[in-house]
XYZ file of N, CA and C in Angstrom:
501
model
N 0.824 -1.201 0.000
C 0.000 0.000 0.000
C 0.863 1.258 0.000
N 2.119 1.242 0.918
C 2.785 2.225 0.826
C 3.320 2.677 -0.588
N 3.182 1.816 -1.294
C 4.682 1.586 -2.781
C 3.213 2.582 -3.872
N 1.648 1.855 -3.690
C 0.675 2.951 -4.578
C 0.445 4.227 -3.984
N 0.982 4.788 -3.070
C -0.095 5.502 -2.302
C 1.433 6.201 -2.620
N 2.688 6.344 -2.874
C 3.982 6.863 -3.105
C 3.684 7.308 -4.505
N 3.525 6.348 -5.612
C 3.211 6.513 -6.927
C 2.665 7.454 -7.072
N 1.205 7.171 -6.650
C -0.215 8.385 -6.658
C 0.309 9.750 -5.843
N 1.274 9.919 -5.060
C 1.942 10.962 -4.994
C 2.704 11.377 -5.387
N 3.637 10.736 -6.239
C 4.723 11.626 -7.352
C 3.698 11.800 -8.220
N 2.559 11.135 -8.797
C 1.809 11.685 -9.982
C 1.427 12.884 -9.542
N 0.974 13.324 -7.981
C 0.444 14.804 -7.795
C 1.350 15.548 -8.131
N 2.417 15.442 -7.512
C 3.618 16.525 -7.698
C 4.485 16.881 -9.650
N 4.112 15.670 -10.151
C 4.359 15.348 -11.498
C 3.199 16.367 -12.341
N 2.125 16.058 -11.693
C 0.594 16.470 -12.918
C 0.893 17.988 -12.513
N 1.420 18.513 -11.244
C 1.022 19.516 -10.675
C 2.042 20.609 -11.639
N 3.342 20.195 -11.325
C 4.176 20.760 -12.544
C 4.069 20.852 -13.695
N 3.545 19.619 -14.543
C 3.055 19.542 -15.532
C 1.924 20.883 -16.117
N 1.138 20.962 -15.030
C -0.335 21.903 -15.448
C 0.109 22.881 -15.592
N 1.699 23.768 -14.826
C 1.606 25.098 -14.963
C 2.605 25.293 -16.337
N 2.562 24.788 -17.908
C 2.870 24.752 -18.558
C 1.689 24.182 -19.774
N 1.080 22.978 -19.600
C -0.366 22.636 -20.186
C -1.230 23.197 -19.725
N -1.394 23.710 -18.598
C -3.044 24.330 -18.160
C -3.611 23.737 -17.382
N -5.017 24.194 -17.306
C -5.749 23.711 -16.154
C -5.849 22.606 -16.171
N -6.426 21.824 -17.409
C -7.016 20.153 -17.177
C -5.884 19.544 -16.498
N -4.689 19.596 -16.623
C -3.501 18.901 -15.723
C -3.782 19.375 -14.485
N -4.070 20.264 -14.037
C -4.366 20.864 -12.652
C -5.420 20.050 -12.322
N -6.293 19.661 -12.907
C -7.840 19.040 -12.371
C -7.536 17.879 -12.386
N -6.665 16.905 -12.953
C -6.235 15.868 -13.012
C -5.247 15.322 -11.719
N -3.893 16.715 -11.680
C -3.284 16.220 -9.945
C -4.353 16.367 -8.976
N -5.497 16.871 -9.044
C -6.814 17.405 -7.899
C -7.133 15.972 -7.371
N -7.503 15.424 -8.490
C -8.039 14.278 -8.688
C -6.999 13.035 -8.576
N -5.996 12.744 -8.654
C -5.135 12.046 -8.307
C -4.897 11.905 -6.202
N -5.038 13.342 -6.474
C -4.963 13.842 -4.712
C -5.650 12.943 -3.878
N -7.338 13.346 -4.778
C -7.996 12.385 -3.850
C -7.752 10.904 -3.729
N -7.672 10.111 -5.017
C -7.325 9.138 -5.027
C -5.965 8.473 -3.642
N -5.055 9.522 -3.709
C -3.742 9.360 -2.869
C -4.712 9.650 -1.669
N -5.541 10.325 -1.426
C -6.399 10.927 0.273
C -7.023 9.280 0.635
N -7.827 8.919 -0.618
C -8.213 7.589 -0.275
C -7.625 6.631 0.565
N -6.133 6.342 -0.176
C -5.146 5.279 0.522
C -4.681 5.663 1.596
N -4.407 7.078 1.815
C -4.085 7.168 3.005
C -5.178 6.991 4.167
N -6.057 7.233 3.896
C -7.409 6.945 4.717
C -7.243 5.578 4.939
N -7.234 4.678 4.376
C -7.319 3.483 4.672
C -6.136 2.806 5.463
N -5.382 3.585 5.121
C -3.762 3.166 6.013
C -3.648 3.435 7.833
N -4.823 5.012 7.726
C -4.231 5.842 8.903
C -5.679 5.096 9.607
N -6.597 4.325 8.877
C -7.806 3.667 9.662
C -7.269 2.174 10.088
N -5.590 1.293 9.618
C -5.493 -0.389 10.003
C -4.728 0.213 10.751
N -3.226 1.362 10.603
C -2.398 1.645 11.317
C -2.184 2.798 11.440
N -2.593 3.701 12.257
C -2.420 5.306 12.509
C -1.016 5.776 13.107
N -0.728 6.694 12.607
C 0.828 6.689 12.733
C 0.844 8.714 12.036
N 1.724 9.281 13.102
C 1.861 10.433 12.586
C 2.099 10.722 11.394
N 2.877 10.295 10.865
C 3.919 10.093 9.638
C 1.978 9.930 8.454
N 1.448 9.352 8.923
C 0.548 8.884 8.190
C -0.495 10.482 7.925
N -0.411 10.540 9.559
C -1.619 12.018 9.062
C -0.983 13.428 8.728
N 0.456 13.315 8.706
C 0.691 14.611 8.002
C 1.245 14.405 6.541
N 1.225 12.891 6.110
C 0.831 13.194 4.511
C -0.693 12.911 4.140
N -1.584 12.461 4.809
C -2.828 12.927 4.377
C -2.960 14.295 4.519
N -2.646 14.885 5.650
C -2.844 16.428 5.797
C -2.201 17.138 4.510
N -0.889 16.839 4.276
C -0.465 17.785 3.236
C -0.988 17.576 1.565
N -1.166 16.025 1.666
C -1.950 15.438 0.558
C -3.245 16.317 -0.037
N -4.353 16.101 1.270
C -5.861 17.063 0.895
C -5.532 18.579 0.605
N -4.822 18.974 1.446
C -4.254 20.616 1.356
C -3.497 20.650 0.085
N -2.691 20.195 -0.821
C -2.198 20.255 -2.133
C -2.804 19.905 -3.299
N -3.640 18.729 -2.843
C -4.417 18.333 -4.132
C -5.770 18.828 -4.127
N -6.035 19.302 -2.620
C -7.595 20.247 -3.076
C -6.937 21.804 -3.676
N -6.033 22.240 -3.240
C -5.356 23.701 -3.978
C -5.325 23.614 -5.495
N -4.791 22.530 -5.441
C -4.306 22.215 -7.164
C -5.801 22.097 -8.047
N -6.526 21.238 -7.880
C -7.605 20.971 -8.365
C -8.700 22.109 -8.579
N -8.704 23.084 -7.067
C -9.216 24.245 -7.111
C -8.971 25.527 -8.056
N -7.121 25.672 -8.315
C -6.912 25.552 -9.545
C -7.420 25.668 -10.614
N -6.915 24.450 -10.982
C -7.290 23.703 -12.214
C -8.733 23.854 -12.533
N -9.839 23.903 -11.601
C -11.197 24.468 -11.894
C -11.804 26.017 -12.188
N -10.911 26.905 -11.219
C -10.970 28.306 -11.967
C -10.534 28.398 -13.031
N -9.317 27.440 -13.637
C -8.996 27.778 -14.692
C -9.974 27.381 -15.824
N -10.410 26.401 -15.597
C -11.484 26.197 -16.508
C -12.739 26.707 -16.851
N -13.366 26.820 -15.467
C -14.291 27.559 -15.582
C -14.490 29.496 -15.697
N -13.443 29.975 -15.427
C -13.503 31.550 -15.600
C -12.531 31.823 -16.909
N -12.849 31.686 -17.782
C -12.199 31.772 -19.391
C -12.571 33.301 -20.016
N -11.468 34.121 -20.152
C -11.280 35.196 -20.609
C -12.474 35.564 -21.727
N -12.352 33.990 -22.785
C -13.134 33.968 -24.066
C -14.788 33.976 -23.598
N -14.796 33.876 -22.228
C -16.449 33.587 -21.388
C -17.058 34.928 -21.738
N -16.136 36.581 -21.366
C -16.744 37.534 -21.067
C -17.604 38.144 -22.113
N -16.864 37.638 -23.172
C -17.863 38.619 -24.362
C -16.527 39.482 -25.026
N -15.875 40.039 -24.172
C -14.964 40.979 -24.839
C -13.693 40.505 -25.073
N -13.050 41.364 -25.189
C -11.612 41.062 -25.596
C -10.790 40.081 -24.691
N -10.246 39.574 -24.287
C -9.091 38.946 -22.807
C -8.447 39.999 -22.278
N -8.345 39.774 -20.807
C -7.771 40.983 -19.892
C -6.515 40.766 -20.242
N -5.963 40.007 -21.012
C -4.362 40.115 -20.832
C -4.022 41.074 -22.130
N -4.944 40.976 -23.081
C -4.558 42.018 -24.187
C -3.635 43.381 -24.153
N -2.742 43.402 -25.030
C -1.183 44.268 -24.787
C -1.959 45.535 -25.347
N -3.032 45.472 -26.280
C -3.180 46.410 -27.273
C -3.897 47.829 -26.241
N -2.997 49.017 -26.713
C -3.631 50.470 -25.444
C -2.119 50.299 -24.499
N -1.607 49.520 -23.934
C -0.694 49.460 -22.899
C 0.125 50.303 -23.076
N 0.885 50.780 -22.473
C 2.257 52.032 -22.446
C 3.578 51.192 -21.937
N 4.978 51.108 -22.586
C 5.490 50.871 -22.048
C 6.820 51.315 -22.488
N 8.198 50.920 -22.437
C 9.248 51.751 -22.491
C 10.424 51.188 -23.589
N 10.431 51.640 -24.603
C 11.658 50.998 -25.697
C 12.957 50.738 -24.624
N 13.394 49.454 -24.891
C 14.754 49.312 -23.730
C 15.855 48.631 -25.370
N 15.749 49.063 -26.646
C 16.207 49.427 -27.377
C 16.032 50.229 -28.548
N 16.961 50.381 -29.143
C 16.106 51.772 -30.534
C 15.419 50.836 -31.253
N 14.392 51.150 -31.699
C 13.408 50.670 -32.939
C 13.892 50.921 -34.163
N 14.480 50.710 -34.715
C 15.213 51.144 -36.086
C 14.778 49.974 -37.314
N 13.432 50.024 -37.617
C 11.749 49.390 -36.671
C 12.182 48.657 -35.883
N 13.105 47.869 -35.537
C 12.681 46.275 -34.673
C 13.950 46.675 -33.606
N 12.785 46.210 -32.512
C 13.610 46.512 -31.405
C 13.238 45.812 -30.185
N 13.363 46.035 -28.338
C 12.588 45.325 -27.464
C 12.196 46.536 -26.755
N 11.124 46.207 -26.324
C 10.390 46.699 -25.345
C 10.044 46.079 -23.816
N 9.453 47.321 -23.536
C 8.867 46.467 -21.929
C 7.561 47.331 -21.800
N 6.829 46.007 -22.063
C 5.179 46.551 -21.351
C 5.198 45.184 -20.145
N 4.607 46.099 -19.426
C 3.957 45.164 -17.751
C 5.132 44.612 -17.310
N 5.812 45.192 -17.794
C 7.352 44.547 -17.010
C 8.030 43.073 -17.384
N 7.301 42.947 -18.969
C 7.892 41.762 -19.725
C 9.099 42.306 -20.322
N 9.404 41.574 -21.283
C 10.327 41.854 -22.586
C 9.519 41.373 -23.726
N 9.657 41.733 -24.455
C 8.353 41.994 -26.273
C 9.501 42.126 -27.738
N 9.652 41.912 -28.072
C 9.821 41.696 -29.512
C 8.796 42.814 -30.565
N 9.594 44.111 -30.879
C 8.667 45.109 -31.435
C 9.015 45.366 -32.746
N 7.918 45.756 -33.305
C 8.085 46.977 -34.758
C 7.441 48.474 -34.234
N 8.077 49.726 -34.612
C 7.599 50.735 -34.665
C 7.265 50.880 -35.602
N 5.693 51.338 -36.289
C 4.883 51.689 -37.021
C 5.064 53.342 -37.154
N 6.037 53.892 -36.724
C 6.150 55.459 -36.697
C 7.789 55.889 -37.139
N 8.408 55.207 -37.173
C 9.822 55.804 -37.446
C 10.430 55.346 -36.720
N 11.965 55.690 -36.709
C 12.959 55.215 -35.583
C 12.155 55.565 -34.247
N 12.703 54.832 -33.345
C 12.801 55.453 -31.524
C 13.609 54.738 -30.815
N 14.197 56.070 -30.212
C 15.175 56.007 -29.323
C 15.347 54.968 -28.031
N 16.410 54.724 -27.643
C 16.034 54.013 -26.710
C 15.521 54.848 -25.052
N 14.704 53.949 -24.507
C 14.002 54.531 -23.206
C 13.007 55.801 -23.522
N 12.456 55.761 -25.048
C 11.130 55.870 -25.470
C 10.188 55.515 -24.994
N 9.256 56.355 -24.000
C 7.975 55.738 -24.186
C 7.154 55.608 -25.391
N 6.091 54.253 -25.656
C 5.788 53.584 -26.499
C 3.787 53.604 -26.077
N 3.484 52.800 -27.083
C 2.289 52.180 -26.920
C 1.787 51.449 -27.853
N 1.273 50.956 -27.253
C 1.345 49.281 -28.340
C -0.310 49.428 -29.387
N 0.039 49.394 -29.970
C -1.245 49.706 -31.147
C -1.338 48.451 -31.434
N -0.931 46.808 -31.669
C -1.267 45.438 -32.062
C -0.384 44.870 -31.481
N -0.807 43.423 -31.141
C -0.043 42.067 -30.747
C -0.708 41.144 -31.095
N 0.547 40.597 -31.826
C 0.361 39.180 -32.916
C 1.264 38.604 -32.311
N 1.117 37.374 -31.600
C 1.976 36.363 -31.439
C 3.050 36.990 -30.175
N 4.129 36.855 -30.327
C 5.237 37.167 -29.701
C 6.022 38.822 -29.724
N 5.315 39.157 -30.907
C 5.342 40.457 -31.172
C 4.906 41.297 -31.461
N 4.719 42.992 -30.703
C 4.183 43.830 -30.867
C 4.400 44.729 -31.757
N 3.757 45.845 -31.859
C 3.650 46.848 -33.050
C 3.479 48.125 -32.156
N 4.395 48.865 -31.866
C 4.335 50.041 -30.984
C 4.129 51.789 -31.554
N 4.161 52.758 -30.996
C 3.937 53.870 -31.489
C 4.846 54.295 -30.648
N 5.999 55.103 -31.358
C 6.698 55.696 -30.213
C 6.387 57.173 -30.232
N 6.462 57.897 -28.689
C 6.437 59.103 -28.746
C 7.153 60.111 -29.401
N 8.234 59.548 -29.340
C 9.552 60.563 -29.605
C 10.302 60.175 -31.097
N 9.290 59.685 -31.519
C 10.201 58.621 -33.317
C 10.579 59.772 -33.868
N 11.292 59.220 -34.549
C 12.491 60.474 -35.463
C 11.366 59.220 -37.256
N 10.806 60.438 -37.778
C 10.153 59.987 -38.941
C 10.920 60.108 -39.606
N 11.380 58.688 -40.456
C 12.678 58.412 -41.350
C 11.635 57.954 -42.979
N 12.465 58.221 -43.749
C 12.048 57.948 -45.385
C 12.289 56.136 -45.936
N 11.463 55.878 -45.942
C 11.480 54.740 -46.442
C 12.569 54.406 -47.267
N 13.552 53.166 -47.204
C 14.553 53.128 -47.679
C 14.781 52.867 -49.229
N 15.397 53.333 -49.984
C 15.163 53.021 -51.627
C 14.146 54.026 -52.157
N 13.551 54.883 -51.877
C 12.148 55.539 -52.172
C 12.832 56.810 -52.716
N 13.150 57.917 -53.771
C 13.548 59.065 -54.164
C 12.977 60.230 -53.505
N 13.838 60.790 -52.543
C 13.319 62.204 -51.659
C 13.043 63.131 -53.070
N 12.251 64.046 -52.468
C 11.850 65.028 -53.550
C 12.298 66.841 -52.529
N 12.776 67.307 -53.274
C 12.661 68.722 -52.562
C 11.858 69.288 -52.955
N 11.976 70.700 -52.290
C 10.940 71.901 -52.540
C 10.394 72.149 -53.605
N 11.664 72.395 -54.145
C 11.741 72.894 -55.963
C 12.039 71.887 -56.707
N 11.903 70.735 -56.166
C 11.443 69.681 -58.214
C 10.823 70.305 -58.761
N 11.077 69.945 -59.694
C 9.609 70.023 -61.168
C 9.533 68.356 -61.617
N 8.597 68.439 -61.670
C 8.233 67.586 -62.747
C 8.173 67.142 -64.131
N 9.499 67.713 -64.704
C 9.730 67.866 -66.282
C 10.439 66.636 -67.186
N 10.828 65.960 -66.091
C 11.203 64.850 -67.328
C 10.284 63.401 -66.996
N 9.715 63.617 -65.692
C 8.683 62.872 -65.429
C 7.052 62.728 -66.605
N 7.367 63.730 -67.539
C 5.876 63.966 -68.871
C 6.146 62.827 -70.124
């Protein structure tokens, strides 16, 4: 009994790690393993009661009801539930070029690191920014302070062109 009731507890500690990389259903799964492991110990600490016995049931119910509890908010309170956008959305956020955009550069919104394009021109570094789109891994920022540069390859025109051999 000791050798399943060991198993069914590396699976908690296994599923439990597991979930915070897959998600909730792994979370609802060590929950549920928990109990299973609460079971055996129940039955152990009811032929032979033994300290050792009730402070891994104790830590057992207390980890695998946390985990599972978990794993059930996660499932059940889903961003995609509200109707609107997801609260984690970058797009509106303000945050600070921590290199020049010369378009592509990094940023920091919420105190990540981001992978950017400036949609406005160069910017400097320690630019404040704001993120106008996020696709994937990378954002699309607006910097305050961009130095508006000419598209590369494109023929500047001055004041006084004419247009005369262009007819």
């Amino acid at each position: 009994m000791w050798i399943v009731t060991g198993v069914l507890l590396g699976l908690v500690a296994l599923a439990t790690f597991i979930g915070f990389h897959s998600g909730p259903h792994t979370h609802v799964l060590a929950g549920a393993i928990g109990l299973a492991a609460a079971g055996c110990l129940v039955y152990m600490v009811a032929t032979r009661p033994g300290p050792v016995l009730w402070s891994l049931l104790g830590a057992d119910l207390i980890i695998g009801t946390g985990i599972g509890v978990l794993g059930w908010n996660g499932l059940t309170h889903r961003p995609e539930d509200t109707g609107g956008s997801p609260s984690n959305s970058l797009e509106g956020e303000h945050g600070i070029a921590m290199s020049q955009l010369a378009p592509e550069g990094i940023v920091r919104v919420r105190g990540e690191l981001w992978s950017a394009i400036s949609i406005n021109g160069t910017v400097p570094m320690s630019t404040p920014v704001q993120v106008v789109r996020a696709a994937g891994v990378r954002v699309e920022v607006w910097g305050e302070g961009a130095e508006v540069t000419s598209p590369a390859g494109l023929i500047e025109l001055s004041e006084d062109a004419t247009m005369e051999g262009f007819q």
